[in-house]
Amino acid sequence: MNLTKFIRRYPPLRRGIYLAEPKTNVGQMDVQLLPVPDSPSPQVRRIPLSQFTEKPAQPVVAEGDHVQRKQVIAVNEESGESLHSPFSGKVTGIVKVTTPFLRQAKAIELTVDVPDLSKQDYTWPGPPTVIPKTYSELRQLMFTAGVNGNIPEEKANKPISTVIINGLDSTPFEHANIITIHDADERVVETASMLHELLGARRTYLAIDGGRHELVKHIEQTAHGKPVRVTPLINKHPQYLAHMLIKTICKREVPLGKNAEDIGVAVMELPTLLDIARCVSANPIITHRLLNITGKSVARCGHYWVPQGTSIRTIADAVGIRGMLHKAIPESLLNFPSASGWDMVITKRSKAVFFLPTGPAELHTPSACIRCGACQDTCPVALSPRALLDAFERRDFSNIGRLHPSACLECGLCDYVCPSELPLMRSVIECRSKPLD
């Protein structure tokens, strides 16, 4: 297949960087359930009431209640989204946990018997058994099933004209989207087609890494005759971000202070699309997340269906750790800090966990800026991270608006390329929280 026409139509980002591919071929590994820990004693799981950064859902169970697997245990009063228990067990209380997205979140604590853990049967969603006639009906099915993601809202004054399904992985170490497109291609295409029709969109794109030639050919065959346009892109970091996808595919920019839907574009992550496919299938309840678990310290790298509420410690025990472990990083290597503790739990928005070994290369000590300009050259929105760091260190926020910190996409490139290992992204985020002049 000749990809020249696509590459010409969708050129690489003007800024950003190309990330090297890892030597381990994780993308070819099978998907499996996270192994059950070998312990006769009851296991404790803490299911967060906030899956991302939204307000916590309200529990509908109380301490001492016995819940069944897939039972509703909380409901978000604003969206109507239901939260289901991945396990059967006894509620022991409401506790505080750390997630990859919140330092402190409320959670329902369950005491689960090991026999119930061994009964997990999560896999790819099956064919649809319910065909919604309107988008409102589909949204209701989503919330009942527990879909948590960037779901387009219905706006009479600004209908969605373009849908972009983001099938790009954020770094070469993450392969969950590649596995999803390869193994669940029919579900991906038919669900994207359903969204296209129910939203009344004029164009629906499936963004995919153009360097994966066989995968592009595979999904194009599946999408033949469907309204979904397979769109191979040059995956130059951070092409995977919503604003960058819109700029590359639609040739448009999202104004500051606005979101994609304000300009009639809906960008949906591939895992969210897969959850929508599940909510119209025979087994619609969403309790697990497909995670890419990898790193030099991991004995059994791979892709695992992991129940929400599973701790980093439990994952480490299940996949095996070799040697001395230095740190675990949830989500992306570039823009997420290491886990604040082994009790951090996974949510329905999680994508990956990286386990890194102890070694001299892991010990970072910031030094003086050498004024190389690498951070500014690679910033996809042309900010000056060094100037923002200066303002942050001086605590001088009087003219911070002129540096446009609110335009930061939190891609982490400034930290990644800085030879002095300065905390550039953190300073930008701190400046963004200050009132603008």
mmCIF file of C-alpha atoms in Angstrom, residues 186-385:
data_model
loop_
_atom_site.group_PDB
_atom_site.id
_atom_site.type_symbol
_atom_site.label_atom_id
_atom_site.label_comp_id
_atom_site.label_asym_id
_atom_site.label_seq_id
_atom_site.Cartn_x
_atom_site.Cartn_y
_atom_site.Cartn_z
ATOM 1 C CA GLU A 186 -14.738 -4.916 13.675
ATOM 2 C CA ARG A 187 -15.990 -3.472 16.973
ATOM 3 C CA VAL A 188 -13.929 -0.299 16.441
ATOM 4 C CA VAL A 189 -15.243 0.333 12.909
ATOM 5 C CA GLU A 190 -18.902 -0.506 13.584
ATOM 6 C CA THR A 191 -18.971 1.609 16.774
ATOM 7 C CA ALA A 192 -17.317 4.568 15.029
ATOM 8 C CA SER A 193 -19.863 4.198 12.202
ATOM 9 C CA MET A 194 -22.710 4.184 14.733
ATOM 10 C CA LEU A 195 -21.391 7.386 16.328
ATOM 11 C CA HIS A 196 -21.055 8.954 12.889
ATOM 12 C CA GLU A 197 -24.718 8.342 12.131
ATOM 13 C CA LEU A 198 -26.169 9.200 15.559
ATOM 14 C CA LEU A 199 -24.213 12.458 15.816
ATOM 15 C CA GLY A 200 -25.018 13.403 12.235
ATOM 16 C CA ALA A 201 -21.338 14.015 11.538
ATOM 17 C CA ARG A 202 -20.107 14.817 8.046
ATOM 18 C CA ARG A 203 -16.689 13.218 8.543
ATOM 19 C CA THR A 204 -15.342 10.582 10.929
ATOM 20 C CA TYR A 205 -11.615 9.867 11.071
ATOM 21 C CA LEU A 206 -9.724 7.021 12.730
ATOM 22 C CA ALA A 207 -6.241 8.394 13.439
ATOM 23 C CA ILE A 208 -3.637 5.636 13.368
ATOM 24 C CA ASP A 209 0.154 5.416 13.324
ATOM 25 C CA GLY A 210 1.131 5.567 9.654
ATOM 26 C CA GLY A 211 4.356 3.706 10.382
ATOM 27 C CA ARG A 212 2.376 0.531 11.152
ATOM 28 C CA HIS A 213 1.830 -0.378 7.490
ATOM 29 C CA GLU A 214 0.321 -3.824 8.063
ATOM 30 C CA LEU A 215 -2.041 -2.473 10.713
ATOM 31 C CA VAL A 216 -3.160 0.342 8.400
ATOM 32 C CA LYS A 217 -3.871 -2.162 5.645
ATOM 33 C CA HIS A 218 -5.727 -4.426 8.081
ATOM 34 C CA ILE A 219 -8.061 -1.732 9.416
ATOM 35 C CA GLU A 220 -8.624 -0.232 5.945
ATOM 36 C CA GLN A 221 -9.969 -3.566 4.761
ATOM 37 C CA THR A 222 -12.320 -3.683 7.753
ATOM 38 C CA ALA A 223 -13.478 -0.092 7.187
ATOM 39 C CA HIS A 224 -14.093 -0.535 3.444
ATOM 40 C CA GLY A 225 -17.555 0.747 2.573
ATOM 41 C CA LYS A 226 -18.032 2.360 6.000
ATOM 42 C CA PRO A 227 -18.183 6.099 6.764
ATOM 43 C CA VAL A 228 -14.968 5.858 8.810
ATOM 44 C CA ARG A 229 -11.880 7.313 7.140
ATOM 45 C CA VAL A 230 -8.710 5.512 8.234
ATOM 46 C CA THR A 231 -6.173 8.318 8.651
ATOM 47 C CA PRO A 232 -2.495 7.290 8.903
ATOM 48 C CA LEU A 233 -0.427 9.968 10.622
ATOM 49 C CA ILE A 234 3.266 10.406 11.262
ATOM 50 C CA ASN A 235 3.293 9.822 15.025
ATOM 51 C CA LYS A 236 5.663 12.584 16.042
ATOM 52 C CA HIS A 237 5.221 13.305 19.742
ATOM 53 C CA PRO A 238 2.809 14.849 20.808
ATOM 54 C CA GLN A 239 0.652 14.200 17.720
ATOM 55 C CA TYR A 240 -1.681 12.084 19.883
ATOM 56 C CA LEU A 241 -3.048 15.108 21.786
ATOM 57 C CA ALA A 242 -6.545 16.284 20.787
ATOM 58 C CA HIS A 243 -5.468 19.820 19.826
ATOM 59 C CA MET A 244 -2.678 18.455 17.626
ATOM 60 C CA LEU A 245 -5.011 15.964 15.922
ATOM 61 C CA ILE A 246 -7.477 18.737 15.100
ATOM 62 C CA LYS A 247 -4.703 20.938 13.735
ATOM 63 C CA THR A 248 -3.238 18.163 11.572
ATOM 64 C CA ILE A 249 -6.445 16.562 10.276
ATOM 65 C CA CYS A 250 -8.924 19.472 10.206
ATOM 66 C CA LYS A 251 -6.395 22.275 9.650
ATOM 67 C CA ARG A 252 -8.089 24.181 12.476
ATOM 68 C CA GLU A 253 -7.055 25.407 15.916
ATOM 69 C CA VAL A 254 -9.021 25.354 19.165
ATOM 70 C CA PRO A 255 -9.175 28.902 20.593
ATOM 71 C CA LEU A 256 -7.760 29.500 24.076
ATOM 72 C CA GLY A 257 -10.356 28.868 26.729
ATOM 73 C CA LYS A 258 -12.479 26.756 24.371
ATOM 74 C CA ASN A 259 -12.714 23.029 23.770
ATOM 75 C CA ALA A 260 -12.950 20.966 20.610
ATOM 76 C CA GLU A 261 -16.734 20.705 20.690
ATOM 77 C CA ASP A 262 -17.005 24.505 20.556
ATOM 78 C CA ILE A 263 -15.709 24.329 16.979
ATOM 79 C CA GLY A 264 -17.860 21.312 16.079
ATOM 80 C CA VAL A 265 -15.185 18.628 16.518
ATOM 81 C CA ALA A 266 -15.378 15.624 18.862
ATOM 82 C CA VAL A 267 -12.127 13.825 19.681
ATOM 83 C CA MET A 268 -12.645 10.464 21.353
ATOM 84 C CA GLU A 269 -9.970 8.172 22.764
ATOM 85 C CA LEU A 270 -9.984 4.614 21.397
ATOM 86 C CA PRO A 271 -10.520 2.985 24.841
ATOM 87 C CA THR A 272 -13.661 5.109 25.277
ATOM 88 C CA LEU A 273 -14.909 3.945 21.874
ATOM 89 C CA LEU A 274 -14.289 0.351 22.959
ATOM 90 C CA ASP A 275 -16.306 0.964 26.130
ATOM 91 C CA ILE A 276 -19.162 2.289 23.978
ATOM 92 C CA ALA A 277 -18.963 -0.895 21.916
ATOM 93 C CA ARG A 278 -19.264 -2.844 25.156
ATOM 94 C CA CYS A 279 -22.287 -0.875 26.377
ATOM 95 C CA VAL A 280 -24.380 -2.038 23.370
ATOM 96 C CA SER A 281 -23.205 -5.669 23.623
ATOM 97 C CA ALA A 282 -24.615 -8.612 25.579
ATOM 98 C CA ASN A 283 -22.214 -7.909 28.491
ATOM 99 C CA PRO A 284 -22.412 -4.118 28.840
ATOM 100 C CA ILE A 285 -20.990 -3.502 32.320
ATOM 101 C CA ILE A 286 -17.559 -1.797 32.349
ATOM 102 C CA THR A 287 -15.310 -2.773 35.258
ATOM 103 C CA HIS A 288 -11.840 -3.363 33.742
ATOM 104 C CA ARG A 289 -9.274 -1.454 31.711
ATOM 105 C CA LEU A 290 -6.769 -2.736 29.143
ATOM 106 C CA LEU A 291 -3.325 -1.753 30.436
ATOM 107 C CA ASN A 292 0.094 -2.002 28.850
ATOM 108 C CA ILE A 293 2.354 -3.125 31.724
ATOM 109 C CA THR A 294 6.022 -2.975 30.850
ATOM 110 C CA GLY A 295 9.479 -1.801 31.897
ATOM 111 C CA LYS A 296 12.943 -3.219 32.453
ATOM 112 C CA SER A 297 11.933 -4.459 35.894
ATOM 113 C CA VAL A 298 8.909 -6.468 34.677
ATOM 114 C CA ALA A 299 9.302 -10.226 34.336
ATOM 115 C CA ARG A 300 6.082 -10.714 32.337
ATOM 116 C CA CYS A 301 5.453 -7.636 30.177
ATOM 117 C CA GLY A 302 2.209 -7.539 28.279
ATOM 118 C CA HIS A 303 -1.347 -6.304 27.952
ATOM 119 C CA TYR A 304 -3.682 -7.110 30.797
ATOM 120 C CA TRP A 305 -7.340 -6.563 31.612
ATOM 121 C CA VAL A 306 -7.040 -4.950 35.031
ATOM 122 C CA PRO A 307 -10.042 -4.336 37.339
ATOM 123 C CA GLN A 308 -10.541 -0.742 38.478
ATOM 124 C CA GLY A 309 -9.397 -0.349 42.058
ATOM 125 C CA THR A 310 -6.334 -2.589 41.595
ATOM 126 C CA SER A 311 -3.256 -1.147 43.304
ATOM 127 C CA ILE A 312 0.204 -0.703 41.815
ATOM 128 C CA ARG A 313 1.467 -3.166 44.443
ATOM 129 C CA THR A 314 -1.001 -5.852 43.292
ATOM 130 C CA ILE A 315 0.002 -5.330 39.645
ATOM 131 C CA ALA A 316 3.694 -5.618 40.549
ATOM 132 C CA ASP A 317 3.058 -8.888 42.403
ATOM 133 C CA ALA A 318 1.053 -10.262 39.473
ATOM 134 C CA VAL A 319 3.548 -9.508 36.670
ATOM 135 C CA GLY A 320 6.715 -10.153 38.680
ATOM 136 C CA ILE A 321 9.505 -7.693 39.400
ATOM 137 C CA ARG A 322 13.168 -8.396 38.632
ATOM 138 C CA GLY A 323 15.967 -6.861 40.675
ATOM 139 C CA MET A 324 15.676 -3.653 42.684
ATOM 140 C CA LEU A 325 12.686 -1.550 41.641
ATOM 141 C CA HIS A 326 13.276 2.205 41.464
ATOM 142 C CA LYS A 327 9.809 3.530 40.698
ATOM 143 C CA ALA A 328 6.495 2.866 39.013
ATOM 144 C CA ILE A 329 5.012 5.376 36.580
ATOM 145 C CA PRO A 330 1.300 5.266 35.775
ATOM 146 C CA GLU A 331 0.199 6.489 32.348
ATOM 147 C CA SER A 332 2.815 8.257 30.185
ATOM 148 C CA LEU A 333 6.559 8.259 30.754
ATOM 149 C CA LEU A 334 6.851 11.851 29.561
ATOM 150 C CA ASN A 335 4.177 13.770 31.431
ATOM 151 C CA PHE A 336 3.286 11.747 34.530
ATOM 152 C CA PRO A 337 5.303 11.666 37.763
ATOM 153 C CA SER A 338 6.140 8.390 39.454
ATOM 154 C CA ALA A 339 3.475 6.782 41.607
ATOM 155 C CA SER A 340 3.219 8.493 44.980
ATOM 156 C CA GLY A 341 2.857 5.130 46.699
ATOM 157 C CA TRP A 342 2.338 1.445 46.055
ATOM 158 C CA ASP A 343 -1.295 1.811 47.093
ATOM 159 C CA MET A 344 -2.163 4.062 44.123
ATOM 160 C CA VAL A 345 -5.123 2.457 42.322
ATOM 161 C CA ILE A 346 -6.068 2.053 38.670
ATOM 162 C CA THR A 347 -9.193 3.703 37.237
ATOM 163 C CA LYS A 348 -11.256 3.319 34.054
ATOM 164 C CA ARG A 349 -9.111 6.060 32.468
ATOM 165 C CA SER A 350 -5.742 4.349 33.037
ATOM 166 C CA LYS A 351 -3.693 3.175 30.044
ATOM 167 C CA ALA A 352 -0.319 1.883 31.191
ATOM 168 C CA VAL A 353 2.045 1.239 34.086
ATOM 169 C CA PHE A 354 5.833 1.343 33.717
ATOM 170 C CA PHE A 355 8.196 -0.229 36.251
ATOM 171 C CA LEU A 356 11.761 1.116 36.135
ATOM 172 C CA PRO A 357 14.799 -0.383 37.896
ATOM 173 C CA THR A 358 17.251 1.324 40.202
ATOM 174 C CA GLY A 359 20.358 2.600 38.468
ATOM 175 C CA PRO A 360 22.620 5.650 38.010
ATOM 176 C CA ALA A 361 20.575 6.795 35.017
ATOM 177 C CA GLU A 362 17.496 7.127 37.224
ATOM 178 C CA LEU A 363 19.064 9.651 39.632
ATOM 179 C CA HIS A 364 18.336 13.148 38.336
ATOM 180 C CA THR A 365 19.831 16.343 39.724
ATOM 181 C CA PRO A 366 18.741 19.660 38.173
ATOM 182 C CA SER A 367 21.554 21.997 37.195
ATOM 183 C CA ALA A 368 21.804 25.541 35.871
ATOM 184 C CA CYS A 369 20.090 26.361 32.586
ATOM 185 C CA ILE A 370 22.561 26.443 29.674
ATOM 186 C CA ARG A 371 20.230 28.545 27.474
ATOM 187 C CA CYS A 372 20.199 25.981 24.681
ATOM 188 C CA GLY A 373 16.605 26.775 23.699
ATOM 189 C CA ALA A 374 15.650 23.110 23.219
ATOM 190 C CA CYS A 375 12.493 23.464 25.325
ATOM 191 C CA GLN A 376 11.195 26.348 23.220
ATOM 192 C CA ASP A 377 12.168 24.720 19.914
ATOM 193 C CA THR A 378 10.239 21.524 20.662
ATOM 194 C CA CYS A 379 7.173 23.019 22.387
ATOM 195 C CA PRO A 380 4.210 22.204 20.095
ATOM 196 C CA VAL A 381 2.469 25.496 20.961
ATOM 197 C CA ALA A 382 5.648 27.628 20.861
ATOM 198 C CA LEU A 383 5.724 28.593 24.545
ATOM 199 C CA SER A 384 8.871 29.637 26.401
ATOM 200 C CA PRO A 385 9.099 27.152 29.306
#
